[in-house]
Coordinates of C-alpha atoms in Angstrom, one line a residue:
X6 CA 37.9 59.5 143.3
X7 CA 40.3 56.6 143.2
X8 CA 41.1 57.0 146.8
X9 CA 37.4 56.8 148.0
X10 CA 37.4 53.8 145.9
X11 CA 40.0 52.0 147.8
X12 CA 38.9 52.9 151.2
X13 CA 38.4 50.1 153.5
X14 CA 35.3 51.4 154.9
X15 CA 33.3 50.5 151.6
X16 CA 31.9 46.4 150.8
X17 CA 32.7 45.1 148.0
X18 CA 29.2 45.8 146.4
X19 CA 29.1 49.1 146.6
X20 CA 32.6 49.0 145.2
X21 CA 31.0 47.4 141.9
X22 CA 28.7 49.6 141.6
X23 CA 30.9 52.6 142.0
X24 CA 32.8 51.0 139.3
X25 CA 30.2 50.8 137.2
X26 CA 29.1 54.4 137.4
X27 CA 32.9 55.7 136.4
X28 CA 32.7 53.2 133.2
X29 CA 29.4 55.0 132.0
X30 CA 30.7 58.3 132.6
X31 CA 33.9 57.9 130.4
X32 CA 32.0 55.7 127.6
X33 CA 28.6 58.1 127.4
X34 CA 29.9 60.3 124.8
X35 CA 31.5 57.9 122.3
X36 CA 27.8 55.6 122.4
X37 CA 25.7 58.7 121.9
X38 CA 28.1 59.5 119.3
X39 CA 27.9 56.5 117.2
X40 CA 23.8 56.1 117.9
X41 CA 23.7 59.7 116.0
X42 CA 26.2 58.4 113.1
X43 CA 23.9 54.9 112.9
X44 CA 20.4 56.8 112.8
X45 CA 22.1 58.8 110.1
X46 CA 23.6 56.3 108.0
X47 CA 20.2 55.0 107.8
X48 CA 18.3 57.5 107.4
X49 CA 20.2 58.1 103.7
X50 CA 20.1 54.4 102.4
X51 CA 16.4 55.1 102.9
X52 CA 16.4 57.8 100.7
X53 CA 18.8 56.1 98.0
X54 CA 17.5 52.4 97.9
X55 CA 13.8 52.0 97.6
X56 CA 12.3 48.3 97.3
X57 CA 10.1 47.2 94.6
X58 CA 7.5 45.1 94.8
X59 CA 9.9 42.0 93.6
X60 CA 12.2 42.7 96.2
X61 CA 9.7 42.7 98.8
X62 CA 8.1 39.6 97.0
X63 CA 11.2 37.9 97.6
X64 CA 12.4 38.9 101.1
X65 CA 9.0 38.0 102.3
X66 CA 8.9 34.2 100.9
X67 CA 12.1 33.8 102.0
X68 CA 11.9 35.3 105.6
X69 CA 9.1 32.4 105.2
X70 CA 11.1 29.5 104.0
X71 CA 14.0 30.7 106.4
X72 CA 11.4 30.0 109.6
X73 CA 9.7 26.9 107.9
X74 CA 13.3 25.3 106.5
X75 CA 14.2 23.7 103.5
X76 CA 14.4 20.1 105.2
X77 CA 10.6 18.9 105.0
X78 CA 9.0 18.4 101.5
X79 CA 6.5 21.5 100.4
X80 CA 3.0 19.6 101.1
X81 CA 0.1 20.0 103.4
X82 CA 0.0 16.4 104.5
X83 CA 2.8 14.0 105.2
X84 CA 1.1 11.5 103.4
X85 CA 1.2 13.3 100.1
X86 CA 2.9 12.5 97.4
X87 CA 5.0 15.6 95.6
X88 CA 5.8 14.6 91.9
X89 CA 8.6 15.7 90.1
X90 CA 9.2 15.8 86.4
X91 CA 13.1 15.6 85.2
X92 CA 14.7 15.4 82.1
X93 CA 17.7 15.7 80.2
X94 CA 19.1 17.5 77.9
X95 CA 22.3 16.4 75.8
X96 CA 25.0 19.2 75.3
X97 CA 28.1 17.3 74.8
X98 CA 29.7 13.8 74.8
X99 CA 32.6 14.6 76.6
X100 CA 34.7 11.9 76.8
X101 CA 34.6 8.2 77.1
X102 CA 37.0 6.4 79.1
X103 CA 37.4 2.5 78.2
X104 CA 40.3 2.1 80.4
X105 CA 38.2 3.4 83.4
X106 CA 35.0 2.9 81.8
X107 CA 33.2 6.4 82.6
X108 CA 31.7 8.0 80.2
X109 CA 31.7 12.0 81.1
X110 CA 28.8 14.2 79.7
X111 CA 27.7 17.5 79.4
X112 CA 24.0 18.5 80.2
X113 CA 21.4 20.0 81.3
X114 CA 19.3 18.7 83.9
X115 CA 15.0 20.0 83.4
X116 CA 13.5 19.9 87.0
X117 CA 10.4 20.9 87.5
X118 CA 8.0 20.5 90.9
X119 CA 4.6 22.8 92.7
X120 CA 5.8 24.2 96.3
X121 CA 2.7 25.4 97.7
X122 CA 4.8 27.2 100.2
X123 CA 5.8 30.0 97.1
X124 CA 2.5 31.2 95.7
X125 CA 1.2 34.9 95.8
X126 CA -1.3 36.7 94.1
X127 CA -0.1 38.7 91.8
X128 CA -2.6 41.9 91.6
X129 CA -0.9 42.6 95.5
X130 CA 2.8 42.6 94.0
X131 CA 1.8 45.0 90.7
X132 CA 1.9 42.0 88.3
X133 CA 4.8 40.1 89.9
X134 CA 4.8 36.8 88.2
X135 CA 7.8 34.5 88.7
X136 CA 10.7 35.0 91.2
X137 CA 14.2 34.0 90.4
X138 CA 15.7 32.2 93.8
X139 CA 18.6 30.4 94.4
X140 CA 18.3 26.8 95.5
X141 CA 20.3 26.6 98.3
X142 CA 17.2 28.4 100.2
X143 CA 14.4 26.7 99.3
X144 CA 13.7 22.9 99.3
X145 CA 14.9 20.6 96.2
X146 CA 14.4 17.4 94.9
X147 CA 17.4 15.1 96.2
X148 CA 18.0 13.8 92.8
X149 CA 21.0 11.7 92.6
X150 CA 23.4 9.6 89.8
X151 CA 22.7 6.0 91.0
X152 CA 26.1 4.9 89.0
X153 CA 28.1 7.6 89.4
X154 CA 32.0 7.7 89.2
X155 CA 33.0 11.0 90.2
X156 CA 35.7 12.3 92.4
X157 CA 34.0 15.4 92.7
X158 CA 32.0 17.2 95.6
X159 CA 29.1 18.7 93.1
X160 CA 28.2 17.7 89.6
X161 CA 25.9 21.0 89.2
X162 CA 26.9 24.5 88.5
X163 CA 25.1 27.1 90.6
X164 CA 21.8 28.4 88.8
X165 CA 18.9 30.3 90.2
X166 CA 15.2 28.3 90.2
X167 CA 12.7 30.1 88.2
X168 CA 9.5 30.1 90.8
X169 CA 6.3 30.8 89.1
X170 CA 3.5 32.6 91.0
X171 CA 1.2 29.5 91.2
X172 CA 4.0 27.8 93.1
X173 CA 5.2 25.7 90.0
X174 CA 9.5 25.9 90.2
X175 CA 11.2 25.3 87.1
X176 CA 15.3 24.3 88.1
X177 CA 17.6 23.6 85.1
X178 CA 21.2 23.8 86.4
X179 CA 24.2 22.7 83.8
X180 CA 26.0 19.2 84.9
X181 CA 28.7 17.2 83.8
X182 CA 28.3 13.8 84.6
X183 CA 30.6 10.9 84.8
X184 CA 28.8 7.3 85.0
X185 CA 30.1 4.1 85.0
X186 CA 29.6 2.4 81.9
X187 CA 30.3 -1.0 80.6
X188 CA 32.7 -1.2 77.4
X189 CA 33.6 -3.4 75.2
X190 CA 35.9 -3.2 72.7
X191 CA 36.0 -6.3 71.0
X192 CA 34.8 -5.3 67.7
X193 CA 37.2 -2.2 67.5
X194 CA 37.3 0.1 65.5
X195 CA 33.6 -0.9 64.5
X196 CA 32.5 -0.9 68.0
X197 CA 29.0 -0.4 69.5
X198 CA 28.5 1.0 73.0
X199 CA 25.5 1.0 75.7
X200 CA 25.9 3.5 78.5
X201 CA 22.9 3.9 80.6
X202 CA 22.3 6.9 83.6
X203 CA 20.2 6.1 86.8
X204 CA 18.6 9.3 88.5
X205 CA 15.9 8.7 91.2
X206 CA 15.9 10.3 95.1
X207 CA 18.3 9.0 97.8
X208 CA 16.3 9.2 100.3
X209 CA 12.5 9.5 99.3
X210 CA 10.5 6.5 98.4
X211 CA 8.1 6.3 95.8
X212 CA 5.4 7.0 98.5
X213 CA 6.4 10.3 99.0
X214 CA 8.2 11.4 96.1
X215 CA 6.6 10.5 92.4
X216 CA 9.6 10.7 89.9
X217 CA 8.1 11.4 86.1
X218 CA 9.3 12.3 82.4
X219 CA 9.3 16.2 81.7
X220 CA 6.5 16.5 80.0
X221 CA 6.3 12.6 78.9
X222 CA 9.8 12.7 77.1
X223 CA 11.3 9.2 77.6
X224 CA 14.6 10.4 76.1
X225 CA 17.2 12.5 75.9
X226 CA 16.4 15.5 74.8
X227 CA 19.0 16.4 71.4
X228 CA 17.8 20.1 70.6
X229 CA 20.7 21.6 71.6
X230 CA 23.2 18.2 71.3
X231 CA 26.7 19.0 69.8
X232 CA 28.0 16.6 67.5
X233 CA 31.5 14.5 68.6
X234 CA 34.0 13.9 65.6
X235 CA 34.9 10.5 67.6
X236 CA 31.3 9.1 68.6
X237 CA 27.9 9.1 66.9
X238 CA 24.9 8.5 68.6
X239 CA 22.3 5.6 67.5
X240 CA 19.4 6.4 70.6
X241 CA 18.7 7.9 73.7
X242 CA 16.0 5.9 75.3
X243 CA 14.6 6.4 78.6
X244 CA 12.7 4.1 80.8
X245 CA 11.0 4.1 84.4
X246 CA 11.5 1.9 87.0
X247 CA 10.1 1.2 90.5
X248 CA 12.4 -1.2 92.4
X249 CA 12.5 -2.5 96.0
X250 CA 15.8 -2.7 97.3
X251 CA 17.5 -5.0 99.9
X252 CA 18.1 -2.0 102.7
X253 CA 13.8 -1.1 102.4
X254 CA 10.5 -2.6 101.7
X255 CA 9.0 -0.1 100.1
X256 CA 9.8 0.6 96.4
X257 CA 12.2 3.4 95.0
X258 CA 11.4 5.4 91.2
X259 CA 14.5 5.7 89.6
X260 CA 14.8 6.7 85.6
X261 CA 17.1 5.5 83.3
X262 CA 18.8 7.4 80.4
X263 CA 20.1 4.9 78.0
X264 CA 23.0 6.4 75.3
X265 CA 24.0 3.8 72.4
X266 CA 26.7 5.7 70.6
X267 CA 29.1 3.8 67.7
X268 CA 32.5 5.1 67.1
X269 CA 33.4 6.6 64.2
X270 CA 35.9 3.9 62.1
X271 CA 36.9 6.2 59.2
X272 CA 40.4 7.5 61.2
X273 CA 40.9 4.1 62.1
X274 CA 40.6 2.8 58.4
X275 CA 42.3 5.0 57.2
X276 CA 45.5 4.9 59.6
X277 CA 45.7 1.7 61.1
X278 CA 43.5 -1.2 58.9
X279 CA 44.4 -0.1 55.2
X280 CA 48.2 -0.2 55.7
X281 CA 48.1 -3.3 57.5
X282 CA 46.1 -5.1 54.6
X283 CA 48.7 -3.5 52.1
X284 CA 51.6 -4.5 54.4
X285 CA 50.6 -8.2 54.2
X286 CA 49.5 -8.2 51.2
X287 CA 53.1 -7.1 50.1
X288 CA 54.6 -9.9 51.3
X289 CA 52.8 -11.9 48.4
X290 CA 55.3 -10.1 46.4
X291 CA 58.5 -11.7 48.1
X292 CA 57.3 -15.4 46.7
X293 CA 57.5 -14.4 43.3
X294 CA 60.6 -12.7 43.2
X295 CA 63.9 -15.5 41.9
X296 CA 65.1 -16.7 44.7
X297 CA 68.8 -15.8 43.3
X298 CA 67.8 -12.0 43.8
X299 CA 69.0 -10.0 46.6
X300 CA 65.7 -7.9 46.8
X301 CA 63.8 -10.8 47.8
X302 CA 65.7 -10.8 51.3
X303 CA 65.9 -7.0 51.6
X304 CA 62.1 -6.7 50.5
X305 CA 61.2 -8.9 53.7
X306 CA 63.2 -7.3 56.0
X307 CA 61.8 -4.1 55.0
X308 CA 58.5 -5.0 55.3
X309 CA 59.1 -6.3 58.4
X310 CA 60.3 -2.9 60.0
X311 CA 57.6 -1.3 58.1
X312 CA 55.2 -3.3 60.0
X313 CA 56.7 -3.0 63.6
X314 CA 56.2 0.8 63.0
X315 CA 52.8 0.4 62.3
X316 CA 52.3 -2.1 65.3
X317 CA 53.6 0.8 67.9
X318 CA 50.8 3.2 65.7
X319 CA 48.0 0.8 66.6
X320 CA 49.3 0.3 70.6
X321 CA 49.1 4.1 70.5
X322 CA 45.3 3.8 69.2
X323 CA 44.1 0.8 70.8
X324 CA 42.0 1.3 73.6
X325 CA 43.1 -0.6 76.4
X326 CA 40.7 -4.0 77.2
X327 CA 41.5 -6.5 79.9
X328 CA 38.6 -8.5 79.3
X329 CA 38.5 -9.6 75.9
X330 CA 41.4 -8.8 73.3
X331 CA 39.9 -6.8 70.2
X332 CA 39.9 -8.3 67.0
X333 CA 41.4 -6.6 65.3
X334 CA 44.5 -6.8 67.7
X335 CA 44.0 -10.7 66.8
X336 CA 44.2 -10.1 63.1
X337 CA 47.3 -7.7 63.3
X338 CA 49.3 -10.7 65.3
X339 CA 48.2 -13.0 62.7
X340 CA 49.7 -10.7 60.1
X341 CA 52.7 -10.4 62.4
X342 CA 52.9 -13.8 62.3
X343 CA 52.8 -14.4 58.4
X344 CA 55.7 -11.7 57.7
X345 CA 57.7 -13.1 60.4
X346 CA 57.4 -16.2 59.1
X347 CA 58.0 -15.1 55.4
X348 CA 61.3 -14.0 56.7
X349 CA 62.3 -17.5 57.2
X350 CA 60.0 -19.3 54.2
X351 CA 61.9 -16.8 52.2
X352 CA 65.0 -18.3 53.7
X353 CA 64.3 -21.6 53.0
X354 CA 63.9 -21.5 49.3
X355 CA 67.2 -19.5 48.7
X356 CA 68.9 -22.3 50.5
X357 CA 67.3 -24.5 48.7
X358 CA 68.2 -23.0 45.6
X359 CA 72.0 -22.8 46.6
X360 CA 72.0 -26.1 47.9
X361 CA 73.6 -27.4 44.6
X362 CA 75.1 -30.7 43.7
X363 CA 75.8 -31.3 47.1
X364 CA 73.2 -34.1 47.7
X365 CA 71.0 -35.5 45.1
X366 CA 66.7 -34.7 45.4
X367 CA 65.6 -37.6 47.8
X368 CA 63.7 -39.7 45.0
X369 CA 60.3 -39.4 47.2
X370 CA 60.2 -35.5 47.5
X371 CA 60.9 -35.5 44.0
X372 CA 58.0 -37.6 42.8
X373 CA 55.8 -35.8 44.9
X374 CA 56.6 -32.1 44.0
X375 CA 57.1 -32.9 40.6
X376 CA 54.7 -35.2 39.7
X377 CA 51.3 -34.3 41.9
X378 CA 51.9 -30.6 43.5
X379 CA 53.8 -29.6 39.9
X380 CA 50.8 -30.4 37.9
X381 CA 48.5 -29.4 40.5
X382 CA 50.2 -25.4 40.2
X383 CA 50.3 -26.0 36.5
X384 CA 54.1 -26.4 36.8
X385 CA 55.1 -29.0 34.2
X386 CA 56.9 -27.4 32.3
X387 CA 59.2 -26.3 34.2
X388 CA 60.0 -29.9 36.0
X389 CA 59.2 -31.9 32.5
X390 CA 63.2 -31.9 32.2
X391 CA 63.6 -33.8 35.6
X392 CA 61.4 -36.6 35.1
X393 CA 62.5 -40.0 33.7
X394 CA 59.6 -40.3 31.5
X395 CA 60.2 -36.5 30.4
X396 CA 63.9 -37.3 29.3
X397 CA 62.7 -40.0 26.9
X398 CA 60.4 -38.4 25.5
X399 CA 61.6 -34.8 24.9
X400 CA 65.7 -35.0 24.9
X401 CA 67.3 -35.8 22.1
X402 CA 70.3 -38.3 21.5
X403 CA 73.5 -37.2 23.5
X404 CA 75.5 -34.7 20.8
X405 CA 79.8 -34.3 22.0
X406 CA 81.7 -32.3 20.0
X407 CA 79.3 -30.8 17.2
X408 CA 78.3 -34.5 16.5
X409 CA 75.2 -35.6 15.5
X410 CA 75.2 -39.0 14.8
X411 CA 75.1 -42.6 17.1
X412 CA 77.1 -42.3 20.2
X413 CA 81.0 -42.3 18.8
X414 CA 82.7 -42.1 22.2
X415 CA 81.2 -45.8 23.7
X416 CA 81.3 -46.8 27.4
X417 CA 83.2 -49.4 26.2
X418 CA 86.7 -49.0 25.3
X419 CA 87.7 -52.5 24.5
X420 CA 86.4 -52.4 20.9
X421 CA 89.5 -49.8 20.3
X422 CA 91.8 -52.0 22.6
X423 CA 91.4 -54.9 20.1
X424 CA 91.9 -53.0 16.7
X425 CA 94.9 -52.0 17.7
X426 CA 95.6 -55.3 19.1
X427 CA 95.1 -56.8 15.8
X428 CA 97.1 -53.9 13.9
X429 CA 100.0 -54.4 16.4
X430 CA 99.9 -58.1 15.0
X431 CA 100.0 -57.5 11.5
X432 CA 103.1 -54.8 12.0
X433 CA 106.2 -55.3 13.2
X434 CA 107.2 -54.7 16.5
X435 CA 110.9 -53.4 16.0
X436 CA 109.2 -50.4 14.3
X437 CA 109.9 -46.8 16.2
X438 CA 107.6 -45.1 14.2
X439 CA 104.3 -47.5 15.1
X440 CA 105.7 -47.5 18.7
X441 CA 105.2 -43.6 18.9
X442 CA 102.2 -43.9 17.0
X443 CA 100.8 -46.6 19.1
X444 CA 101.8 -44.0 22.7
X445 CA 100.3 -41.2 21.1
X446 CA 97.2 -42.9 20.2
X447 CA 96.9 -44.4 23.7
X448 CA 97.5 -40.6 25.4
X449 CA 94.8 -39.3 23.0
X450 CA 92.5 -42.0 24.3
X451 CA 93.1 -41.2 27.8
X452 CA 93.0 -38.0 27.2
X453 CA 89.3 -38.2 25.4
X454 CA 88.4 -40.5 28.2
X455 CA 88.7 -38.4 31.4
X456 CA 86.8 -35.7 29.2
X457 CA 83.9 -37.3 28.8
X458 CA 84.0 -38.3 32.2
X459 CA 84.2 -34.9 33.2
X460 CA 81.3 -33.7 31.0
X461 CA 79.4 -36.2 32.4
X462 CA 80.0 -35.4 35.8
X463 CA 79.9 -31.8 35.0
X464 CA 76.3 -32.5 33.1
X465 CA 74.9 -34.3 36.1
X466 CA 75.8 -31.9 38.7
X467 CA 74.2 -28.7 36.9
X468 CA 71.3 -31.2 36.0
X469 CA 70.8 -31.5 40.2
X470 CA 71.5 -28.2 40.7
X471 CA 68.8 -27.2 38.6
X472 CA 66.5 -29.9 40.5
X473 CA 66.9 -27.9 43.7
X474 CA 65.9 -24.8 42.1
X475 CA 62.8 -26.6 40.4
X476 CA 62.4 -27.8 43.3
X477 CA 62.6 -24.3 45.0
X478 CA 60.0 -22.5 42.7
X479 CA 57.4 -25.1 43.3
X480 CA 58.1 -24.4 46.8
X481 CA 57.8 -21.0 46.3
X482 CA 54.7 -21.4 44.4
X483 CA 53.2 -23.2 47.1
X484 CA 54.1 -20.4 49.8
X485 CA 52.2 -18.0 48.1
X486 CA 48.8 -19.5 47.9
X487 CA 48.8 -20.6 51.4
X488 CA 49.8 -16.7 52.3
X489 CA 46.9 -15.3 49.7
X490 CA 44.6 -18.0 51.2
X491 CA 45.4 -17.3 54.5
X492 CA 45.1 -13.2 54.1
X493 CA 41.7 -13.6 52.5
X494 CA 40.1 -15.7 54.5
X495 CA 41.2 -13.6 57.4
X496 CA 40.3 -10.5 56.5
X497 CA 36.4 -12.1 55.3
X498 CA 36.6 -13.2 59.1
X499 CA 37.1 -9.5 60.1
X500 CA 35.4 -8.4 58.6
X501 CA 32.3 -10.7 58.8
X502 CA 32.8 -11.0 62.6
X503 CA 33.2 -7.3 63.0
X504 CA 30.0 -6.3 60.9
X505 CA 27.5 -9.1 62.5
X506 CA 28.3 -7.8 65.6

């Protein structure tokens, strides 16, 4: 055979055909072969799987909808209108991001259209009434987030449309959803939201494709709505629109799903706001404590650290805001600033207090303080001592030595000078015995001089010292109602500016 073939007596035609004819008579056999094992294998699935009228139901509407295609809309004109009711139904608030302002939600989305391409009569399928088909092969409403911020391909999970024998469809796939939404936390922990979510078609206008509420529900539908331990929902309004954008002239339905939700404060009150109102409130304590007492400078630093701790709590809990600072941020630097600043106030008035006799009260800080802000704080006892008026009235006469009587030891020491003068003249001066007398009288004079000068210098140093102190105290006295004014009226502004917003 093979050497007819390569003859040179035979064209090149009849070569190919020879060819041919070999090929065929080699591969006969195994082709009849797996014809008989094909006719076979079908002949038994015919006796194992036998079709019921819903499979047959659904193999025919889709061999129907796989010639027709799911591209053009299901109506017997192009100038009809199809119209399709959607709703939504609330599973879960998810999550709310203020730092990339999306708000993420669980639902489900409620289609529901008429495809006059999938009706039947159901006395031909033995009582066939709906059909369960997937999506993908028949034609859906291209219903789309308008304000979407997804990274996602698909927001749906896959779920098979419910396709009643009159052609109604009924399509309620699970979503998760993640919209832009505009956040402000300015009033937080008390803080308000307003997140809305825009559905309409992408591509059909409101010519051809009428957008309505499942069955006239402008909301959200709740039913089924799990509560959130962070957020609690005040509405769920809905409204319609029909809006002409700049790329068309015609006008495009869109619905809009408004969510106000209000966070709830009672973690935060707890954890953040309480402590810093007893924190600051604390350092009210430091301006009553004697400035001579070592707690009072311990106690600040204390509740300083104590704060700082609580200031890295509440930049763990804030939510970040680049726009406007919240409030209460605002109000926990002003209490930052106040026990900062007792720190030093404190400071002040236990140098003042341990200023001593070093300098004298400058006369016009002294009649102020002791005279007006004194009596103002109902101080005057306690600087009646240190006024001139005061020592006139309330001391008594100067007492040395157990005395009570005039002033024995004068200024003026001349008076003694003469009596001895005069008893020097009436004795004689050759006398030993007067001279002694006369040195031992004059060292006992010194002697009770420079004592009485010391007491007097010793008398008007503690008597300054104990100005400064005075002094001190009403100090003191008047650092602790500017801090309790300050912390009231602050906390009233809060809490007033939190609650009217």
């Amino acid at each position: 055979m093979l050497e007819i073939l390569h003859t040179p007596l035979l064209t090149k035609s009849m070569k190919m055909m020879m060819y041919r004819a070999v090929f065929l008579l080699f591969t006969a056999p195994w082709c009849v072969g797996r014809m008989r094992h094909s006719r076979n294998q079908r002949s038994c699935y015919d006796d194992i799987v036998e079709l019921t009228e819903e499979d047959r139901l659904i193999h025919k509407k889709l061999k129907q909808y796989e010639y027709r295609g799911t591209l053009s809309r299901p109506v017997e004109k192009f100038t009809d209108i199809i119209k399709i009711e959607f709703g939504l139904q609330l599973i879960q608030i998810i999550d709310l991001d203020e730092k990339e302002q999306v708000l993420t939600l669980n639902v489900w989305v409620d289609h529901k259209w008429h495809d006059k391409y999938l009706t039947w009569n159901v006395s031909e399928y033995k009582g066939v009434t709906e059909l369960h088909l997937p999506p993908s092969k028949i034609w859906t409403p291209d219903i789309k987030l308008y304000n979407y911020a997804d990274k996602r391909i698909s927001e749906y999970r896959d779920a098979l449309s419910i396709v009643q024998h009159t052609g109604d469809i009924t399509w309620l796939p699970q979503a998760v959803f993640r919209s832009q939404c505009n956040i402000d936390v300015g009033t937080f922990p008390f803080d308000k939201q307003t997140c809305t979510l825009k559905f309409g078609s992408w591509t059909y206008n409101g010519n051809q494709l009428d957008l309505q509420f499942k069955s006239g529900q402008a909301n959200f539908t709740l039913a089924d709505y799990t509560e959130s331990n962070v957020w609690e929902i005040i509405e769920a309004p809905a409204v319609r629109h029909e809006m002409t954008y700049v790329c068309c002239d015609y006008p495009f339905i869109d619905l809009t799903f408004t969510l106000v939700i209000r966070r709830r404060a009672t973690f935060y009150a707890n954890i953040l706001i309480l402590p810093c109102v007893l924190l600051t409130s604390l350092t009210l304590v430091l301006f009553w404590i004697p400035p001579e007492s070592p707690a009072k400078m311990m106690l600040g630093m204390s509740i300083f650290m104590a704060f700082f701790v609580l200031m890295l709590l509440f930049e763990a809990n804030l939510p970040p805001a680049a726009v406007r600072v919240p409030i209460l941020g605002t109000y926990y630097c002003l209490n930052m600033v106040l026990i900062t600043l007792s720190s030093f106030l404190n400071v002040f008035v236990v140098n003042m207090t341990f200023f001593g006799a070093r300098a004298p009260v400058p006369y016009a800080l002294k009649r102020i303080m002791f005279t007006w802000v004194a009596r103002m704080f109902c101080m005057e006892n306690l600087v009646l001592p240190f006024m001139n008026d005061g020592e006139m009235a309330c001391s008594s006469k100067p007492h040395f030595m157990g005395v009570n009587s005039e002033n024995k030891w004068s200024n003026d020491w001349r008076g003694s000078n003469e009596c001895l003068l005069t008893v020097q003249k009436d004795i004689t001066d050759n006398s030993s015995q007067l001279a002694q007398i006369h040195a031992k009288v004059a060292e006992i004079r010194n002697f009770l001089k420079l004592y009485k000068e010391r007491l007097e210098e010793k008398d008007r140093k503690e008597k300054v010292t104990r100005e400064w102190k005075a002094l001190a105290l009403v100090f003191d006295r008047i650092f602790f109602i500017i801090y309790l004014t300050t912390i009231v009226v602050s906390l009233s502004i809060v809490i007033v500016f939190i609650f009217s917003s």
